[in-house]
mmCIF file of C-alpha atoms in Angstrom:
data_model
loop_
_atom_site.group_PDB
_atom_site.id
_atom_site.type_symbol
_atom_site.label_atom_id
_atom_site.label_comp_id
_atom_site.label_asym_id
_atom_site.label_seq_id
_atom_site.Cartn_x
_atom_site.Cartn_y
_atom_site.Cartn_z
ATOM 1 C CA MET A 1 5.750 -78.413 -53.119
ATOM 2 C CA LYS A 2 2.220 -77.329 -52.255
ATOM 3 C CA ASN A 3 0.494 -73.959 -52.139
ATOM 4 C CA VAL A 4 -2.145 -73.420 -49.423
ATOM 5 C CA MET A 5 -4.496 -70.480 -48.887
ATOM 6 C CA THR A 6 -6.688 -70.005 -45.828
ATOM 7 C CA ALA A 7 -9.105 -67.566 -44.232
ATOM 8 C CA SER A 8 -7.974 -68.625 -40.751
ATOM 9 C CA ILE A 9 -5.564 -66.199 -39.094
ATOM 10 C CA GLU A 10 -4.861 -68.759 -36.362
ATOM 11 C CA LEU A 11 -3.932 -71.492 -38.845
ATOM 12 C CA PHE A 12 -1.749 -69.110 -40.844
ATOM 13 C CA ILE A 13 0.132 -68.048 -37.712
ATOM 14 C CA GLN A 14 0.492 -71.663 -36.598
ATOM 15 C CA LYS A 15 1.994 -72.651 -39.961
ATOM 16 C CA THR A 16 4.198 -69.611 -40.684
ATOM 17 C CA GLU A 17 5.151 -67.742 -37.491
ATOM 18 C CA ARG A 18 8.265 -69.799 -36.753
ATOM 19 C CA LEU A 19 9.521 -69.174 -40.289
ATOM 20 C CA LEU A 20 8.826 -65.426 -40.114
ATOM 21 C CA LEU A 21 10.449 -65.015 -36.692
ATOM 22 C CA LYS A 22 13.793 -66.226 -38.053
ATOM 23 C CA GLN A 23 14.162 -62.706 -39.465
ATOM 24 C CA GLU A 24 11.769 -60.938 -37.119
ATOM 25 C CA ALA A 25 12.869 -57.346 -37.704
ATOM 26 C CA CYS A 26 12.959 -57.691 -41.493
ATOM 27 C CA ASN A 27 9.502 -59.296 -41.363
ATOM 28 C CA ASN A 28 8.083 -56.670 -38.988
ATOM 29 C CA LEU A 29 5.412 -55.619 -41.498
ATOM 30 C CA MET A 30 3.930 -59.082 -41.973
ATOM 31 C CA LEU A 31 4.284 -60.059 -38.309
ATOM 32 C CA GLY A 32 2.853 -56.735 -37.174
ATOM 33 C CA ILE A 33 -0.170 -57.127 -39.429
ATOM 34 C CA LEU A 34 -0.772 -60.621 -38.033
ATOM 35 C CA HIS A 35 -0.555 -59.266 -34.481
ATOM 36 C CA ARG A 36 -3.177 -56.652 -35.351
ATOM 37 C CA LEU A 37 -5.421 -59.139 -37.179
ATOM 38 C CA LYS A 38 -5.706 -61.224 -34.021
ATOM 39 C CA THR A 39 -7.473 -58.258 -32.383
ATOM 40 C CA TYR A 40 -9.120 -56.495 -35.316
ATOM 41 C CA ARG A 41 -10.610 -59.067 -37.669
ATOM 42 C CA THR A 42 -10.401 -57.155 -40.941
ATOM 43 C CA GLU A 43 -10.416 -58.673 -44.420
ATOM 44 C CA CYS A 44 -7.220 -60.534 -45.278
ATOM 45 C CA GLN A 45 -5.889 -63.022 -47.809
ATOM 46 C CA LEU A 46 -3.346 -65.492 -46.447
ATOM 47 C CA GLY A 47 -1.229 -68.181 -48.040
ATOM 48 C CA TRP A 48 1.954 -70.202 -47.804
ATOM 49 C CA VAL A 49 3.999 -72.749 -49.716
ATOM 50 C CA GLU A 50 4.974 -75.927 -47.903
ATOM 51 C CA GLU A 51 7.187 -78.954 -48.402
ATOM 52 C CA ASP A 52 6.566 -82.135 -46.444
ATOM 53 C CA GLY A 53 3.973 -80.272 -44.386
ATOM 54 C CA GLU A 54 6.344 -77.476 -43.327
ATOM 55 C CA ALA A 55 5.957 -73.892 -44.542
ATOM 56 C CA ILE A 56 8.929 -72.657 -46.567
ATOM 57 C CA TYR A 57 7.398 -69.339 -47.667
ATOM 58 C CA ALA A 58 4.374 -67.153 -46.926
ATOM 59 C CA TYR A 59 2.414 -64.261 -48.398
ATOM 60 C CA LEU A 60 -0.511 -62.101 -47.364
ATOM 61 C CA ARG A 61 -2.616 -59.122 -48.309
ATOM 62 C CA THR A 62 -5.044 -56.848 -46.482
ATOM 63 C CA PRO A 63 -7.173 -55.294 -49.269
ATOM 64 C CA PRO A 64 -6.865 -52.780 -50.817
ATOM 65 C CA HIS A 65 -3.134 -52.876 -50.088
ATOM 66 C CA ASN A 66 -0.303 -54.701 -51.865
ATOM 67 C CA TRP A 67 0.700 -58.304 -51.427
ATOM 68 C CA ILE A 68 3.525 -58.710 -48.905
ATOM 69 C CA LEU A 69 6.387 -61.191 -49.234
ATOM 70 C CA PRO A 70 8.704 -62.025 -46.305
ATOM 71 C CA ALA A 71 12.458 -62.265 -45.959
ATOM 72 C CA VAL A 72 13.728 -65.833 -45.601
ATOM 73 C CA ALA A 73 17.210 -67.339 -45.839
ATOM 74 C CA SER A 74 16.806 -68.744 -49.340
ATOM 75 C CA ILE A 75 14.120 -70.209 -51.561
ATOM 76 C CA ASP A 76 13.989 -71.292 -55.189
ATOM 77 C CA LEU A 77 12.215 -68.750 -57.371
ATOM 78 C CA ASP A 78 9.847 -71.524 -58.489
ATOM 79 C CA VAL A 79 8.130 -70.865 -55.144
ATOM 80 C CA ILE A 80 7.366 -67.302 -56.236
ATOM 81 C CA HIS A 81 6.122 -68.509 -59.607
ATOM 82 C CA LEU A 82 3.822 -70.964 -57.844
ATOM 83 C CA ILE A 83 2.353 -68.164 -55.729
ATOM 84 C CA VAL A 84 1.795 -65.903 -58.746
ATOM 85 C CA GLY A 85 0.096 -68.772 -60.571
ATOM 86 C CA GLU A 86 -2.209 -69.383 -57.605
ATOM 87 C CA LEU A 87 -3.237 -65.733 -57.409
ATOM 88 C CA GLY A 88 -3.956 -65.713 -61.125
ATOM 89 C CA LYS A 89 -5.909 -68.977 -60.958
ATOM 90 C CA ARG A 90 -8.062 -67.598 -58.150
ATOM 91 C CA ASN A 91 -8.470 -64.297 -60.025
ATOM 92 C CA LEU A 92 -7.320 -62.348 -56.970
ATOM 93 C CA ASP A 93 -6.548 -58.653 -57.236
ATOM 94 C CA VAL A 94 -2.853 -57.752 -57.446
ATOM 95 C CA PRO A 95 -2.414 -53.973 -57.120
ATOM 96 C CA GLY A 96 1.263 -54.469 -56.325
ATOM 97 C CA VAL A 97 3.785 -56.330 -54.234
ATOM 98 C CA LEU A 98 6.209 -55.415 -51.446
ATOM 99 C CA GLY A 99 9.081 -57.575 -50.292
ATOM 100 C CA PRO A 100 12.798 -58.368 -50.461
ATOM 101 C CA ASP A 101 14.301 -57.211 -53.758
ATOM 102 C CA LYS A 102 14.956 -60.682 -55.175
ATOM 103 C CA TYR A 103 11.543 -62.141 -54.413
ATOM 104 C CA ALA A 104 9.424 -59.066 -55.158
ATOM 105 C CA THR A 105 11.207 -58.591 -58.482
ATOM 106 C CA ALA A 106 10.645 -62.246 -59.406
ATOM 107 C CA PHE A 107 6.974 -61.817 -58.497
ATOM 108 C CA ALA A 108 6.671 -58.656 -60.613
ATOM 109 C CA LYS A 109 8.312 -60.222 -63.671
ATOM 110 C CA GLU A 110 6.198 -63.376 -63.434
ATOM 111 C CA TRP A 111 2.997 -61.348 -63.037
ATOM 112 C CA GLU A 112 3.912 -59.248 -66.096
ATOM 113 C CA LYS A 113 4.594 -62.389 -68.123
ATOM 114 C CA ARG A 114 1.341 -64.078 -67.155
ATOM 115 C CA THR A 115 -1.013 -61.085 -67.385
ATOM 116 C CA GLY A 116 0.539 -58.537 -69.708
ATOM 117 C CA ASP A 117 0.128 -55.903 -67.008
ATOM 118 C CA ARG A 118 2.911 -53.361 -66.668
ATOM 119 C CA VAL A 119 4.603 -53.549 -63.266
ATOM 120 C CA VAL A 120 6.680 -50.549 -62.180
ATOM 121 C CA ILE A 121 8.887 -49.732 -59.206
ATOM 122 C CA HIS A 122 7.163 -47.409 -56.738
ATOM 123 C CA MET A 123 9.838 -47.245 -54.036
ATOM 124 C CA LYS A 124 13.072 -48.829 -52.851
ATOM 125 C CA GLU A 125 13.274 -49.115 -49.076
ATOM 126 C CA LEU A 126 15.827 -49.892 -46.384
ATOM 127 C CA ILE A 127 14.949 -51.717 -43.161
ATOM 128 C CA TYR A 128 16.625 -50.630 -39.929
ATOM 129 C CA GLN A 129 16.847 -52.188 -36.477
ATOM 130 C CA LEU A 130 17.902 -50.563 -33.201
ATOM 131 C CA ASP A 131 18.935 -52.559 -30.145
ATOM 132 C CA GLN A 132 20.450 -49.707 -28.141
ATOM 133 C CA VAL A 133 19.975 -45.943 -28.499
ATOM 134 C CA GLN A 134 23.256 -44.144 -29.205
ATOM 135 C CA LEU A 135 22.085 -40.583 -28.462
ATOM 136 C CA PRO A 136 21.166 -39.193 -25.035
ATOM 137 C CA LEU A 137 17.499 -38.725 -24.224
ATOM 138 C CA PRO A 138 16.589 -35.273 -25.585
ATOM 139 C CA THR A 139 15.727 -32.630 -23.014
ATOM 140 C CA SER A 140 14.829 -29.647 -25.229
ATOM 141 C CA GLY A 141 11.247 -30.732 -25.711
ATOM 142 C CA GLN A 142 8.636 -33.205 -24.588
ATOM 143 C CA LEU A 143 7.089 -36.412 -25.952
ATOM 144 C CA ILE A 144 3.291 -35.994 -26.004
ATOM 145 C CA LEU A 145 0.709 -38.700 -26.700
ATOM 146 C CA ALA A 146 -1.856 -37.649 -29.334
ATOM 147 C CA LYS A 147 -5.318 -37.139 -27.824
ATOM 148 C CA GLU A 148 -8.788 -36.616 -29.295
ATOM 149 C CA ASP A 149 -8.245 -32.843 -29.315
ATOM 150 C CA ASP A 150 -5.305 -33.437 -31.688
ATOM 151 C CA TYR A 151 -7.421 -35.179 -34.344
ATOM 152 C CA THR A 152 -7.488 -32.281 -36.823
ATOM 153 C CA LEU A 153 -3.761 -31.598 -36.561
ATOM 154 C CA LEU A 154 -2.946 -35.302 -36.852
ATOM 155 C CA TYR A 155 -5.188 -35.637 -39.905
ATOM 156 C CA HIS A 156 -3.572 -32.674 -41.703
ATOM 157 C CA TRP A 157 -0.064 -33.854 -40.874
ATOM 158 C CA LEU A 158 -0.821 -37.363 -42.158
ATOM 159 C CA VAL A 159 -1.978 -35.922 -45.487
ATOM 160 C CA ALA A 160 1.221 -33.853 -45.667
ATOM 161 C CA PHE A 161 3.337 -36.849 -44.655
ATOM 162 C CA GLY A 162 1.817 -38.925 -47.460
ATOM 163 C CA LYS A 163 2.752 -36.308 -50.063
ATOM 164 C CA GLU A 164 6.263 -35.925 -48.694
ATOM 165 C CA ALA A 165 6.922 -39.655 -48.384
ATOM 166 C CA ASN A 166 5.276 -40.630 -51.702
ATOM 167 C CA GLU A 167 2.723 -42.719 -49.812
ATOM 168 C CA LYS A 168 -0.872 -43.095 -50.960
ATOM 169 C CA ILE A 169 -2.697 -41.404 -48.102
ATOM 170 C CA THR A 170 -5.950 -39.896 -49.352
ATOM 171 C CA GLN A 171 -7.886 -37.456 -47.196
ATOM 172 C CA SER A 172 -10.334 -40.239 -46.365
ATOM 173 C CA ARG A 173 -7.489 -42.595 -45.439
ATOM 174 C CA ALA A 174 -5.840 -39.892 -43.326
ATOM 175 C CA LYS A 175 -9.062 -39.414 -41.364
ATOM 176 C CA THR A 176 -9.292 -43.153 -40.743
ATOM 177 C CA LEU A 177 -5.647 -43.344 -39.667
ATOM 178 C CA ALA A 178 -5.961 -40.341 -37.351
ATOM 179 C CA THR A 179 -8.947 -41.963 -35.654
ATOM 180 C CA GLU A 180 -7.145 -45.316 -35.328
ATOM 181 C CA PHE A 181 -3.912 -43.762 -34.031
ATOM 182 C CA ILE A 182 -5.750 -41.851 -31.324
ATOM 183 C CA ARG A 183 -7.886 -44.851 -30.379
ATOM 184 C CA ASN A 184 -4.830 -47.105 -30.198
ATOM 185 C CA GLN A 185 -2.760 -44.471 -28.353
ATOM 186 C CA SER A 186 0.035 -44.998 -30.856
ATOM 187 C CA ALA A 187 0.706 -41.480 -32.229
ATOM 188 C CA TYR A 188 3.035 -39.028 -30.537
ATOM 189 C CA PHE A 189 4.092 -35.410 -30.977
ATOM 190 C CA TRP A 190 7.325 -33.691 -30.069
ATOM 191 C CA GLN A 191 6.397 -30.474 -28.282
ATOM 192 C CA VAL A 192 8.664 -27.480 -27.708
ATOM 193 C CA ASP A 193 7.445 -24.431 -25.743
ATOM 194 C CA ASN A 194 3.835 -25.702 -25.966
ATOM 195 C CA GLN A 195 4.145 -25.967 -29.761
ATOM 196 C CA LYS A 196 3.800 -29.358 -31.498
ATOM 197 C CA VAL A 197 6.644 -29.524 -34.000
ATOM 198 C CA SER A 198 6.987 -33.155 -35.139
ATOM 199 C CA MET A 199 5.119 -36.478 -35.060
ATOM 200 C CA ALA A 200 5.769 -40.204 -35.156
ATOM 201 C CA ASN A 201 3.689 -43.330 -34.670
ATOM 202 C CA LYS A 202 4.103 -46.795 -33.212
ATOM 203 C CA SER A 203 2.725 -48.568 -36.247
ATOM 204 C CA ARG A 204 2.827 -52.185 -35.092
ATOM 205 C CA GLN A 205 4.596 -54.640 -32.854
ATOM 206 C CA THR A 206 6.002 -58.121 -33.190
ATOM 207 C CA LYS A 207 6.875 -60.702 -30.568
ATOM 208 C CA HIS A 208 10.023 -58.837 -29.517
ATOM 209 C CA GLY A 209 9.979 -55.512 -31.372
ATOM 210 C CA ALA A 210 8.123 -52.269 -32.059
ATOM 211 C CA THR A 211 8.043 -50.395 -35.363
ATOM 212 C CA ILE A 212 8.033 -46.624 -35.846
ATOM 213 C CA ASN A 213 6.487 -44.949 -38.882
ATOM 214 C CA ALA A 214 4.828 -41.695 -40.033
ATOM 215 C CA VAL A 215 7.781 -39.593 -38.901
ATOM 216 C CA TYR A 216 6.964 -36.071 -40.081
ATOM 217 C CA THR A 217 8.052 -32.509 -39.376
ATOM 218 C CA PRO A 218 6.293 -29.583 -41.115
ATOM 219 C CA ASP A 219 8.506 -27.383 -43.280
ATOM 220 C CA GLU A 220 8.438 -24.462 -40.842
ATOM 221 C CA PHE A 221 9.966 -26.659 -38.120
ATOM 222 C CA LYS A 222 12.523 -28.555 -40.213
ATOM 223 C CA ARG A 223 16.293 -28.386 -39.648
ATOM 224 C CA ASN A 224 15.936 -28.113 -35.881
ATOM 225 C CA GLY A 225 16.543 -31.765 -35.035
ATOM 226 C CA PHE A 226 12.934 -32.390 -34.025
ATOM 227 C CA ALA A 227 12.604 -35.630 -36.029
ATOM 228 C CA THR A 228 15.779 -36.885 -34.348
ATOM 229 C CA SER A 229 14.372 -35.937 -30.954
ATOM 230 C CA ILE A 230 11.021 -37.688 -31.342
ATOM 231 C CA VAL A 231 12.473 -40.892 -32.817
ATOM 232 C CA THR A 232 15.156 -40.973 -30.123
ATOM 233 C CA ALA A 233 12.601 -40.458 -27.357
ATOM 234 C CA LEU A 234 10.225 -43.074 -28.791
ATOM 235 C CA SER A 235 13.063 -45.575 -29.182
ATOM 236 C CA TYR A 236 13.970 -45.125 -25.512
ATOM 237 C CA LYS A 237 10.298 -45.481 -24.564
ATOM 238 C CA PHE A 238 9.756 -48.741 -26.429
ATOM 239 C CA LEU A 239 12.960 -50.329 -25.135
ATOM 240 C CA ASP A 240 12.026 -49.262 -21.603
ATOM 241 C CA GLN A 241 8.636 -50.957 -22.123
ATOM 242 C CA GLY A 242 10.438 -54.258 -22.636
ATOM 243 C CA PHE A 243 10.791 -54.518 -26.390
ATOM 244 C CA GLN A 244 14.134 -56.001 -27.414
ATOM 245 C CA PHE A 245 14.448 -53.821 -30.500
ATOM 246 C CA CYS A 246 12.846 -51.071 -32.574
ATOM 247 C CA CYS A 247 12.683 -51.040 -36.363
ATOM 248 C CA LEU A 248 11.571 -48.832 -39.227
ATOM 249 C CA PHE A 249 11.486 -48.512 -43.002
ATOM 250 C CA THR A 250 13.082 -45.639 -44.904
ATOM 251 C CA ASP A 251 13.039 -44.453 -48.502
ATOM 252 C CA LYS A 252 16.428 -45.488 -49.879
ATOM 253 C CA ARG A 253 16.613 -42.220 -51.838
ATOM 254 C CA ASN A 254 16.256 -40.007 -48.757
ATOM 255 C CA PRO A 255 19.776 -39.378 -47.408
ATOM 256 C CA THR A 256 18.530 -37.090 -44.612
ATOM 257 C CA SER A 257 16.277 -39.616 -42.885
ATOM 258 C CA ASN A 258 18.795 -42.427 -43.346
ATOM 259 C CA ARG A 259 21.529 -40.288 -41.778
ATOM 260 C CA ILE A 260 19.272 -39.328 -38.845
ATOM 261 C CA TYR A 261 18.363 -42.908 -37.993
ATOM 262 C CA LYS A 262 21.969 -44.100 -38.157
ATOM 263 C CA ARG A 263 22.975 -41.365 -35.696
ATOM 264 C CA ILE A 264 20.314 -42.556 -33.270
ATOM 265 C CA GLY A 265 21.645 -46.113 -33.431
ATOM 266 C CA TYR A 266 19.575 -47.781 -36.144
ATOM 267 C CA LYS A 267 21.506 -50.261 -38.284
ATOM 268 C CA GLU A 268 20.580 -51.349 -41.789
ATOM 269 C CA ILE A 269 19.520 -55.009 -41.735
ATOM 270 C CA GLY A 270 17.718 -55.457 -45.040
ATOM 271 C CA SER A 271 15.983 -53.879 -47.983
ATOM 272 C CA ALA A 272 12.665 -54.099 -49.734
ATOM 273 C CA ILE A 273 11.138 -52.926 -52.981
ATOM 274 C CA VAL A 274 7.572 -51.875 -53.746
ATOM 275 C CA TYR A 275 6.101 -52.602 -57.175
ATOM 276 C CA GLU A 276 2.777 -51.331 -58.500
ATOM 277 C CA CYS A 277 0.726 -52.928 -61.275
ATOM 278 C CA GLU A 278 -0.660 -50.824 -64.093
ATOM 279 C CA THR A 279 -3.496 -52.739 -65.743
ATOM 280 C CA GLY A 280 -4.956 -52.156 -69.154
#
């Protein structure tokens, strides 16, 4: 068993993509990041564990974010221990880890044991996949692509979304995201009577799927079904564009959002857990 790290996105994809695609929807985060890295060459840290020259596990990080672990059929936890040892040996930063419960928890415990850092649970998540929309296309409103004139609104809503969803979105990060979303034409609003009432974003895509995130409705517009409308409309849009499925992450503790997505046609296909490291 051998651990390999590389700076080459192309080599990493060549070695790991087939493995990751076996559970494409569950691995939408890692695959989506790789898709983006092919176009936008930002800093990344990439590695995998192989046996007899074939990758059996993978891991990556785009600083300053957490390390990401994929879903695979089954691996021995010694693989996780090997990865943690490699990160420690290279003195790489480990702010946290996100991945399937079993593997992320093994990572967290091994990191605690080796470093003495305290590792705590930040969030438990569910992963959903939709192959066919179960609700009719909503007609009491309109799906609107975010434009440059929407920058300020998008920025403020992203800050509010971060607080509501327990995501670390600083004002600076929200400004960056708003700029990127508009540039990439990925953010959408649901508009009713010329009033924008909800938002959602196409966060990334994989070989066969598209992922929705940043679903947010301000308090004054809640309980009107606007989040259901925008996610339903976006799901139709992405399937009509040729994607085979849509997927998204939810906070396991949020019964409202989980109920909404199930009504639309999303089915739970996996789970993930986010750990954060507290040094010192």
